[in-house]
């Protein structure tokens, strides 16, 4: 059976999944995005420079690895062309891509709808039109990649969309879509069949989650969520294959961040939060917005583990915690005077949660770029072990800086 690895954000997104996926795809044959669209921002730092990927799977930066954009995504053709042009400008070889014919398109009208609905101010969305594109999909009025082979249908749909939304040039959008199809039609196909064959023939496949468990449309802090399935359950839903996973890796940042609105029990609004933001360069890769920052939340992480059944943890940005005299981790909440250990399903309840912290000693030594676990200060080792004990999951990888090689590898994953 082929190794199939799932890489899943365990928090509110921005866990530095890009770096982990890029590392784990060194020897992978395929790297698959199964959810989200241009709202994602996966940063990879390598010999060509800094790539902020939005729709191209991070593994596809390795020239041997086929990047698959499966139907659980929504695809913005304009943004994809821009992203590919940026990567080409960095002198990279063109990524090999396969786009699922069933993937729904994000159209200019979707951004207009998002603005009109006020979703960006209400929920703090990334304003990429992702929510309205998913909404049109379930409302059965979306355009899919395979429709681009049928120009009369595309024109009809665009006209109908214009009648409702207005604000865009139908002819211009139509001709851009036709040009896109002209350029990409050979890379559009049945991704489910390709994936199924790859798995059956023993190829290594990495499934790259976008956003994080707490932003899942069902399991996250609804309504302050994205519009897709960000957990491991999103994989069969968004690809049509049901792999036997050799590893389900939860990517956990050593502290907590969130962009956009919604509850965040461990948020630090004062100087501590500011310090984490500056040390961790916590500004959105897609929107540049400052991220809200706070301590690690083990109530949320236990919940993320219950949903995803992680086999391993990749702990990222541990170096950012260097220099804090002490480090806090939330082990439970107090809600309306009651101690609560389960993550509440209701955001209105979660908004009232006050974290109950356990305090661990900090370390002063700068650990940026560290590659060996045993050389970390003992307090940093203790922090990692504490997390392992609470979750009952081994920490296999530890990120110690933005560069690809700033990584401690503690165990093989496949
Ligand atoms: P949308 O996905 O643009 O609709 O935004 C919905 C919520 O998900 C907002 O709070 C966004 O900030 C958040 N979000 C969407 N994509 C990402 C991401 O890649 N990282 C972190 N937050 C995200």
Tab-separated table of C-alpha atoms and ligand atoms in Angstrom:
chain	number	residue	atom	x	y	z
A	1	UNK	CA	0.000	0.000	0.000
A	2	UNK	CA	1.307	3.400	-0.929
A	3	UNK	CA	2.200	5.875	1.758
A	4	UNK	CA	-0.529	8.487	1.972
A	5	UNK	CA	0.221	11.355	4.309
A	6	UNK	CA	-2.335	13.888	5.463
A	7	UNK	CA	-1.024	17.238	6.680
A	8	UNK	CA	-3.717	19.058	8.626
A	9	UNK	CA	-3.773	22.424	10.384
A	10	UNK	CA	-4.638	21.739	14.025
A	11	UNK	CA	-5.481	25.323	15.015
A	12	UNK	CA	-6.901	28.401	13.247
A	13	UNK	CA	-4.731	28.155	10.120
A	14	UNK	CA	-1.333	29.756	9.565
A	15	UNK	CA	0.429	26.922	11.395
A	16	UNK	CA	3.297	26.998	8.851
A	17	UNK	CA	1.957	23.978	6.976
A	18	UNK	CA	3.690	25.108	3.772
A	19	UNK	CA	7.117	24.453	5.197
A	20	UNK	CA	6.112	21.027	6.568
A	21	UNK	CA	4.414	19.955	3.327
A	22	UNK	CA	7.399	21.120	1.290
A	23	UNK	CA	9.730	19.107	3.515
A	24	UNK	CA	7.593	15.962	3.499
A	25	UNK	CA	7.135	16.115	-0.287
A	26	UNK	CA	10.868	15.775	-0.961
A	27	UNK	CA	10.241	12.251	-2.084
A	28	UNK	CA	6.520	12.391	-2.817
A	29	UNK	CA	5.089	11.705	-6.244
A	30	UNK	CA	1.938	13.754	-5.796
A	31	UNK	CA	0.881	16.626	-3.547
A	32	UNK	CA	-2.844	17.290	-3.386
A	33	UNK	CA	-4.823	20.330	-2.287
A	34	UNK	CA	-8.313	19.157	-1.326
A	35	UNK	CA	-9.987	22.242	0.190
A	36	UNK	CA	-10.025	26.009	0.133
A	37	UNK	CA	-8.837	28.215	-2.682
A	38	UNK	CA	-6.962	31.481	-3.050
A	39	UNK	CA	-7.737	32.294	0.598
A	40	UNK	CA	-4.844	30.030	1.633
A	41	UNK	CA	-1.319	31.356	1.998
A	42	UNK	CA	1.368	28.700	2.341
A	43	UNK	CA	4.865	30.081	2.700
A	44	UNK	CA	7.900	28.142	1.511
A	45	UNK	CA	11.448	29.464	1.828
A	46	UNK	CA	13.970	27.673	-0.375
A	47	UNK	CA	16.924	28.330	-2.664
A	48	UNK	CA	14.743	30.344	-5.083
A	49	UNK	CA	13.452	32.701	-2.389
A	50	UNK	CA	10.169	33.121	-0.539
A	51	UNK	CA	7.088	31.677	-2.243
A	52	UNK	CA	3.676	32.522	-0.831
A	53	UNK	CA	1.489	29.867	-2.378
A	54	UNK	CA	-2.249	30.271	-2.605
A	55	UNK	CA	-3.457	27.534	-4.922
A	56	UNK	CA	-0.361	25.663	-6.081
A	57	UNK	CA	0.338	22.736	-3.710
A	58	UNK	CA	3.597	23.308	-1.820
A	59	UNK	CA	4.964	19.909	-2.893
A	60	UNK	CA	4.715	20.932	-6.546
A	61	UNK	CA	7.706	23.234	-6.014
A	62	UNK	CA	9.759	20.019	-6.246
A	63	UNK	CA	10.029	19.357	-9.956
A	64	UNK	CA	9.410	15.603	-9.573
A	65	UNK	CA	6.120	16.080	-7.689
A	66	UNK	CA	2.763	16.445	-9.451
A	67	UNK	CA	0.541	19.067	-7.826
A	68	UNK	CA	-3.131	18.096	-7.881
A	69	UNK	CA	-5.882	20.663	-7.383
A	70	UNK	CA	-8.839	18.474	-6.566
A	71	UNK	CA	-12.544	19.235	-6.646
A	72	UNK	CA	-12.802	20.071	-2.922
A	73	UNK	CA	-11.062	23.320	-3.805
A	74	UNK	CA	-12.544	26.338	-5.508
A	75	UNK	CA	-10.192	27.654	-8.158
A	76	UNK	CA	-9.554	31.256	-9.117
A	77	UNK	CA	-8.049	31.087	-12.632
A	78	UNK	CA	-6.866	34.716	-12.509
A	79	UNK	CA	-5.051	34.145	-9.222
A	80	UNK	CA	-3.552	30.866	-10.476
A	81	UNK	CA	-2.023	32.562	-13.513
A	82	UNK	CA	-0.602	35.310	-11.283
A	83	UNK	CA	0.855	32.766	-8.904
A	84	UNK	CA	2.478	30.786	-11.701
A	85	UNK	CA	3.917	33.991	-13.190
A	86	UNK	CA	5.369	34.910	-9.786
A	87	UNK	CA	6.999	31.500	-9.411
A	88	UNK	CA	8.385	31.717	-12.932
A	89	UNK	CA	9.770	35.171	-12.102
A	90	UNK	CA	11.724	33.568	-9.272
A	91	UNK	CA	13.413	31.356	-11.858
A	92	UNK	CA	11.672	28.165	-10.787
A	93	UNK	CA	10.799	25.334	-13.152
A	94	UNK	CA	7.082	25.418	-14.006
A	95	UNK	CA	5.178	23.247	-11.477
A	96	UNK	CA	3.550	20.114	-12.914
A	97	UNK	CA	-0.180	20.444	-12.256
A	98	UNK	CA	-3.350	18.442	-12.686
A	99	UNK	CA	-6.610	20.351	-12.193
A	100	UNK	CA	-9.753	18.388	-11.430
A	101	UNK	CA	-12.398	18.963	-14.065
A	102	UNK	CA	-15.015	19.031	-11.310
A	103	UNK	CA	-13.452	22.008	-9.522
A	104	UNK	CA	-15.684	25.037	-9.189
A	105	UNK	CA	-14.432	28.417	-10.313
A	106	UNK	CA	-14.107	31.558	-8.253
A	107	UNK	CA	-15.358	34.359	-10.516
A	108	UNK	CA	-15.014	38.139	-10.175
A	109	UNK	CA	-18.700	38.221	-9.215
A	110	UNK	CA	-17.906	36.179	-6.107
A	111	UNK	CA	-15.730	38.924	-4.684
A	112	UNK	CA	-18.475	41.423	-5.439
A	113	UNK	CA	-21.030	39.210	-3.663
A	114	UNK	CA	-18.733	38.848	-0.663
A	115	UNK	CA	-18.375	42.610	-0.400
A	116	UNK	CA	-22.135	43.181	-0.779
A	117	UNK	CA	-22.970	40.584	1.852
A	118	UNK	CA	-20.640	42.324	4.289
A	119	UNK	CA	-18.948	38.980	5.020
A	120	UNK	CA	-15.531	40.547	5.193
A	121	UNK	CA	-16.478	42.922	7.987
A	122	UNK	CA	-18.760	40.444	9.806
A	123	UNK	CA	-16.427	37.442	9.667
A	124	UNK	CA	-13.104	38.987	8.681
A	125	UNK	CA	-12.818	36.915	5.505
A	126	UNK	CA	-9.859	37.085	3.161
A	127	UNK	CA	-12.079	38.792	0.515
A	128	UNK	CA	-11.097	36.302	-2.165
A	129	UNK	CA	-14.665	35.340	-3.070
A	130	UNK	CA	-14.197	31.866	-1.616
A	131	UNK	CA	-17.378	31.732	0.506
A	132	UNK	CA	-19.708	32.824	-2.344
A	133	UNK	CA	-18.023	30.361	-4.751
A	134	UNK	CA	-18.740	27.473	-2.361
A	135	UNK	CA	-22.269	28.842	-1.824
A	136	UNK	CA	-22.948	28.823	-5.587
A	137	UNK	CA	-21.642	25.277	-5.738
A	138	UNK	CA	-24.210	23.927	-3.282
A	139	UNK	CA	-26.887	26.191	-4.764
A	140	UNK	CA	-26.167	24.392	-8.073
A	141	UNK	CA	-25.383	27.478	-10.099
A	142	UNK	CA	-21.577	27.273	-10.088
A	143	UNK	CA	-19.277	27.014	-13.077
A	144	UNK	CA	-16.847	24.112	-13.108
A	145	UNK	CA	-13.631	23.716	-15.044
A	146	UNK	CA	-15.221	21.137	-17.324
A	147	UNK	CA	-17.843	23.701	-18.335
A	148	UNK	CA	-15.134	25.740	-20.045
A	149	UNK	CA	-15.310	23.271	-22.943
A	150	UNK	CA	-18.876	24.512	-23.500
A	151	UNK	CA	-18.631	28.238	-24.275
A	152	UNK	CA	-22.368	28.765	-24.778
A	153	UNK	CA	-23.034	27.485	-21.241
A	154	UNK	CA	-20.273	29.662	-19.773
A	155	UNK	CA	-21.677	32.759	-21.468
A	156	UNK	CA	-25.188	31.955	-20.293
A	157	UNK	CA	-24.033	31.461	-16.690
A	158	UNK	CA	-22.007	34.680	-16.734
A	159	UNK	CA	-24.980	36.636	-18.078
A	160	UNK	CA	-27.235	35.179	-15.374
A	161	UNK	CA	-24.599	36.037	-12.765
A	162	UNK	CA	-24.343	39.582	-14.133
A	163	UNK	CA	-28.119	40.035	-13.941
A	164	UNK	CA	-28.006	39.256	-10.236
A	165	UNK	CA	-24.724	40.843	-9.182
A	166	UNK	CA	-23.613	43.324	-11.870
A	167	UNK	CA	-20.292	45.062	-11.529
A	168	UNK	CA	-18.184	43.083	-14.017
A	169	UNK	CA	-17.671	42.932	-17.768
A	170	UNK	CA	-19.257	39.715	-19.074
A	171	UNK	CA	-17.322	39.720	-22.375
A	172	UNK	CA	-14.015	40.314	-20.692
A	173	UNK	CA	-14.530	37.589	-18.083
A	174	UNK	CA	-15.731	35.215	-20.800
A	175	UNK	CA	-12.678	35.770	-22.972
A	176	UNK	CA	-10.276	35.419	-20.021
A	177	UNK	CA	-11.899	32.107	-19.121
A	178	UNK	CA	-11.660	30.893	-22.715
A	179	UNK	CA	-7.972	31.865	-22.858
A	180	UNK	CA	-7.381	30.089	-19.563
A	181	UNK	CA	-8.988	26.950	-20.949
A	182	UNK	CA	-6.925	27.180	-24.116
A	183	UNK	CA	-3.759	27.325	-22.045
A	184	UNK	CA	-4.640	24.767	-19.395
A	185	UNK	CA	-6.987	22.239	-21.010
A	186	UNK	CA	-4.305	19.563	-21.215
A	187	UNK	CA	-3.824	19.800	-17.449
A	188	UNK	CA	-7.528	19.474	-16.685
A	189	UNK	CA	-8.759	15.943	-16.112
A	190	UNK	CA	-10.288	13.388	-13.794
A	191	UNK	CA	-8.132	13.888	-10.710
A	192	UNK	CA	-10.006	11.220	-8.766
A	193	UNK	CA	-9.012	8.554	-11.277
A	194	UNK	CA	-5.415	9.798	-11.371
A	195	UNK	CA	-5.208	9.752	-7.583
A	196	UNK	CA	-6.802	6.378	-7.284
A	197	UNK	CA	-4.327	4.920	-9.778
A	198	UNK	CA	-1.387	6.627	-8.074
A	199	UNK	CA	-2.360	5.155	-4.708
A	200	UNK	CA	-2.968	1.701	-6.178
A	201	UNK	CA	0.406	1.666	-7.912
A	202	UNK	CA	2.346	2.476	-4.765
A	203	UNK	CA	3.077	6.162	-5.352
A	204	UNK	CA	3.598	8.457	-2.374
A	205	UNK	CA	0.821	11.000	-2.021
A	206	UNK	CA	0.728	14.006	0.316
A	207	UNK	CA	-2.620	15.622	1.072
A	208	UNK	CA	-2.049	19.262	1.932
A	209	UNK	CA	-4.740	20.784	4.138
A	210	UNK	CA	-5.466	24.489	3.896
A	211	UNK	CA	-6.655	26.612	6.861
A	212	UNK	CA	-7.037	24.756	10.156
A	213	UNK	CA	-9.406	22.519	12.109
A	214	UNK	CA	-10.985	25.439	14.023
A	215	UNK	CA	-11.927	27.035	10.678
A	216	UNK	CA	-13.721	23.910	9.372
A	217	UNK	CA	-17.235	24.774	8.230
A	218	UNK	CA	-18.730	22.074	10.493
A	219	UNK	CA	-16.198	21.434	13.255
A	220	UNK	CA	-14.841	24.959	13.580
A	221	UNK	CA	-16.059	28.015	15.453
A	222	UNK	CA	-19.127	28.522	13.265
A	223	UNK	CA	-20.021	31.038	11.831
A	224	UNK	CA	-16.450	32.341	12.114
A	225	UNK	CA	-15.108	29.686	9.775
A	226	UNK	CA	-14.154	29.199	6.171
A	227	UNK	CA	-16.544	27.480	3.765
A	228	UNK	CA	-14.786	24.131	3.292
A	229	UNK	CA	-13.751	21.020	5.193
A	230	UNK	CA	-10.309	21.689	6.583
A	231	UNK	CA	-9.928	18.466	8.590
A	232	UNK	CA	-8.874	14.980	7.538
A	233	UNK	CA	-12.530	14.340	6.685
A	234	UNK	CA	-12.103	16.869	3.888
A	235	UNK	CA	-9.840	14.440	2.045
A	236	UNK	CA	-12.363	11.842	0.886
A	237	UNK	CA	-14.916	14.615	0.457
A	238	UNK	CA	-12.613	16.767	-1.638
A	239	UNK	CA	-10.829	14.112	-3.705
A	240	UNK	CA	-13.122	11.109	-4.104
A	241	UNK	CA	-10.459	8.717	-2.803
A	242	UNK	CA	-10.326	7.041	0.570
A	243	UNK	CA	-6.661	6.452	1.299
A	244	UNK	CA	-5.260	4.288	4.042
A	245	UNK	CA	-3.153	6.929	5.711
A	246	UNK	CA	0.335	5.985	6.787
A	247	UNK	CA	0.431	9.229	8.786
A	248	UNK	CA	-1.991	11.979	9.728
A	249	UNK	CA	0.176	14.878	10.765
A	250	UNK	CA	-1.337	17.657	12.832
A	251	UNK	CA	0.568	20.880	12.316
A	252	UNK	CA	0.618	22.793	15.585
A	253	UNK	CA	2.199	26.203	16.012
A	254	UNK	CA	3.926	26.514	19.404
A	255	UNK	CA	1.460	29.290	20.286
A	256	UNK	CA	-1.934	30.361	18.904
A	257	UNK	CA	-2.904	32.828	16.191
A	258	UNK	CA	-6.043	33.739	14.338
A	259	UNK	CA	-6.910	36.200	11.590
A	260	UNK	CA	-10.424	37.460	11.221
A	261	UNK	CA	-13.281	37.577	13.700
A	262	UNK	CA	-14.432	34.938	16.185
A	263	UNK	CA	-13.592	33.568	19.611
A	264	UNK	CA	-9.973	32.974	20.598
A	265	UNK	CA	-9.855	32.135	24.311
A	266	UNK	CA	-6.100	32.440	24.809
A	267	UNK	CA	-5.724	35.725	22.926
A	268	UNK	CA	-3.292	38.190	24.525
A	269	UNK	CA	-4.394	41.705	23.612
A	270	UNK	CA	-1.536	43.499	25.398
A	271	UNK	CA	2.264	43.580	25.059
A	272	UNK	CA	2.598	39.785	25.238
A	273	UNK	CA	0.469	39.361	22.137
A	274	UNK	CA	2.415	42.140	20.446
A	275	UNK	CA	5.678	40.431	21.273
A	276	UNK	CA	4.495	37.115	19.789
A	277	UNK	CA	3.279	38.928	16.673
A	278	UNK	CA	6.599	40.666	16.122
A	279	UNK	CA	8.781	37.664	16.979
A	280	UNK	CA	6.704	35.319	14.838
A	281	UNK	CA	6.092	37.846	12.026
A	282	UNK	CA	2.415	37.130	12.380
A	283	UNK	CA	0.957	39.011	9.441
A	284	UNK	CA	-1.366	37.267	6.963
A	285	UNK	CA	0.328	35.711	3.906
A	286	UNK	CA	-2.773	36.431	1.801
A	287	UNK	CA	-4.022	39.735	3.199
A	288	UNK	CA	-1.120	41.162	5.230
A	289	UNK	CA	-3.462	41.597	8.226
A	290	UNK	CA	-1.897	41.449	11.704
A	291	UNK	CA	-2.804	38.123	13.302
A	292	UNK	CA	-4.303	37.906	16.778
A	293	UNK	CA	-1.835	36.051	19.031
A	294	UNK	CA	-1.864	34.172	22.316
A	295	UNK	CA	-0.703	31.095	24.205
A	296	UNK	CA	-1.112	27.494	23.130
A	297	UNK	CA	-4.630	26.190	23.702
A	298	UNK	CA	-4.673	22.519	24.644
A	299	UNK	CA	-8.452	22.394	24.956
A	300	UNK	CA	-8.698	23.261	21.277
A	301	UNK	CA	-5.847	20.897	20.405
A	302	UNK	CA	-7.368	17.922	22.230
A	303	UNK	CA	-10.534	18.579	20.230
A	304	UNK	CA	-8.558	18.820	16.963
A	305	UNK	CA	-6.934	15.485	17.794
A	306	UNK	CA	-10.302	13.882	18.558
A	307	UNK	CA	-11.523	14.914	15.112
A	308	UNK	CA	-8.436	14.121	13.054
A	309	UNK	CA	-6.855	11.271	15.079
A	310	UNK	CA	-3.352	12.568	14.474
A	311	UNK	CA	-0.605	9.971	14.336
A	312	UNK	CA	2.102	12.628	14.596
A	313	UNK	CA	2.498	16.284	15.431
A	314	UNK	CA	4.664	18.742	13.538
A	315	UNK	CA	5.333	21.528	16.043
A	316	UNK	CA	6.247	24.748	14.252
A	317	UNK	CA	7.860	28.055	15.225
A	318	UNK	CA	9.209	26.821	18.549
A	319	UNK	CA	12.053	29.348	18.165
A	320	UNK	CA	9.531	32.203	18.525
A	321	UNK	CA	9.026	31.299	22.192
A	322	UNK	CA	12.724	31.799	23.062
A	323	UNK	CA	13.311	34.594	25.566
A	324	UNK	CA	9.973	34.450	27.378
A	325	UNK	CA	10.603	34.052	31.137
A	326	UNK	CA	7.673	31.670	31.370
A	327	UNK	CA	5.309	30.047	28.940
A	328	UNK	CA	1.655	29.430	29.532
A	329	UNK	CA	-0.598	26.760	28.067
A	330	UNK	CA	-4.365	26.591	28.496
A	331	UNK	CA	-5.386	23.198	29.882
A	332	UNK	CA	-9.073	23.949	30.533
A	333	UNK	CA	-11.551	26.842	30.394
A	334	UNK	CA	-13.793	28.458	32.913
A	335	UNK	CA	-17.184	29.309	31.412
A	336	UNK	CA	-19.767	31.070	33.588
A	337	UNK	CA	-17.866	29.938	36.683
A	338	UNK	CA	-17.739	26.243	35.646
A	339	UNK	CA	-14.533	24.415	34.751
A	340	UNK	CA	-14.837	23.040	31.211
A	341	UNK	CA	-12.433	20.615	29.550
A	342	UNK	CA	-14.304	19.985	26.304
A	343	UNK	CA	-14.101	22.478	23.449
A	344	UNK	CA	-17.638	23.936	23.138
A	345	UNK	CA	-19.460	23.575	19.805
A	346	UNK	CA	-21.073	26.973	20.306
A	347	UNK	CA	-19.077	30.086	19.519
A	348	UNK	CA	-21.211	32.221	21.835
A	349	UNK	CA	-20.215	29.980	24.712
A	350	UNK	CA	-16.588	29.935	23.631
A	351	UNK	CA	-16.570	33.735	23.616
A	352	UNK	CA	-17.141	33.633	27.387
A	353	UNK	CA	-14.353	31.103	28.005
A	354	UNK	CA	-11.522	32.172	30.294
A	355	UNK	CA	-8.475	29.962	29.964
A	356	UNK	CA	-7.110	28.036	32.942
A	357	UNK	CA	-3.370	28.024	32.453
A	358	UNK	CA	-0.503	25.813	33.439
A	359	UNK	CA	2.797	27.677	33.533
A	360	UNK	CA	6.010	26.143	32.247
A	361	UNK	CA	9.525	27.592	32.537
A	362	UNK	CA	10.815	29.460	29.481
A	363	UNK	CA	14.300	29.360	27.972
A	364	UNK	CA	16.567	32.242	27.087
A	365	UNK	CA	18.857	30.709	24.480
A	366	UNK	CA	18.051	31.528	20.847
A	367	UNK	CA	17.196	28.211	19.195
A	368	UNK	CA	16.644	29.496	15.676
A	369	UNK	CA	17.967	27.030	13.128
A	370	UNK	CA	18.431	24.216	15.692
A	371	UNK	CA	18.498	20.755	14.115
A	372	UNK	CA	18.945	18.431	17.086
A	373	UNK	CA	16.408	17.862	19.798
A	374	UNK	CA	18.946	16.950	22.471
A	375	UNK	CA	20.729	20.263	21.943
A	376	UNK	CA	17.628	22.304	22.751
A	377	UNK	CA	17.518	23.914	26.208
A	378	UNK	CA	15.947	21.460	28.657
A	379	UNK	CA	12.953	23.774	29.141
A	380	UNK	CA	12.249	23.682	25.380
A	381	UNK	CA	12.491	19.890	25.446
A	382	UNK	CA	10.125	19.847	28.415
A	383	UNK	CA	7.621	22.005	26.503
A	384	UNK	CA	7.621	19.503	23.635
A	385	UNK	CA	7.252	16.545	26.012
A	386	UNK	CA	4.417	18.252	27.861
A	387	UNK	CA	2.516	18.585	24.584
A	388	UNK	CA	3.211	14.946	23.719
A	389	UNK	CA	1.937	13.786	27.098
A	390	UNK	CA	-1.257	15.817	27.040
A	391	UNK	CA	-2.157	14.801	23.493
A	392	UNK	CA	-0.670	11.316	23.559
A	393	UNK	CA	0.824	11.922	20.108
A	394	UNK	CA	4.542	11.988	19.260
A	395	UNK	CA	6.050	15.239	18.042
A	396	UNK	CA	7.933	14.044	14.949
A	397	UNK	CA	9.037	17.378	13.473
A	398	UNK	CA	9.927	20.672	15.130
A	399	UNK	CA	10.271	23.907	13.176
A	400	UNK	CA	12.981	26.229	14.453
A	401	UNK	CA	12.946	28.995	11.826
A	402	UNK	CA	11.512	30.000	8.451
A	403	UNK	CA	14.195	28.357	6.284
A	404	UNK	CA	13.516	24.892	4.919
A	405	UNK	CA	16.403	23.340	6.852
A	406	UNK	CA	15.520	24.906	10.222
A	407	UNK	CA	13.877	21.697	11.283
A	408	UNK	CA	14.379	18.976	13.885
A	409	UNK	CA	13.436	15.548	12.579
A	410	UNK	CA	12.678	13.163	15.438
A	411	UNK	CA	11.157	10.283	13.552
A	412	UNK	CA	10.276	8.953	10.132
A	413	UNK	CA	6.686	9.405	9.068
A	414	UNK	CA	6.299	6.848	6.336
B	1	LIG	P1	-12.670	33.065	3.933
B	1	LIG	O1	-12.039	31.713	3.877
B	1	LIG	O2	-11.936	34.080	3.103
B	1	LIG	O3	-14.130	33.025	3.662
B	1	LIG	O4	-12.534	33.598	5.444
B	1	LIG	C1	-13.224	32.979	6.537
B	1	LIG	C2	-12.349	32.944	7.788
B	1	LIG	O5	-11.264	32.042	7.574
B	1	LIG	C3	-11.697	34.282	8.142
B	1	LIG	O6	-11.583	34.375	9.546
B	1	LIG	C4	-10.317	34.177	7.510
B	1	LIG	O7	-9.380	35.022	8.126
B	1	LIG	C5	-10.022	32.711	7.771
B	1	LIG	N1	-9.065	32.143	6.808
B	1	LIG	C6	-9.289	31.780	5.524
B	1	LIG	N2	-8.186	31.279	4.974
B	1	LIG	C7	-7.245	31.303	5.917
B	1	LIG	C8	-5.887	30.874	5.969
B	1	LIG	O8	-5.330	30.337	4.991
B	1	LIG	N3	-5.244	31.069	7.148
B	1	LIG	C9	-5.847	31.596	8.226
B	1	LIG	N4	-7.085	32.011	8.235
B	1	LIG	C10	-7.793	31.856	7.092
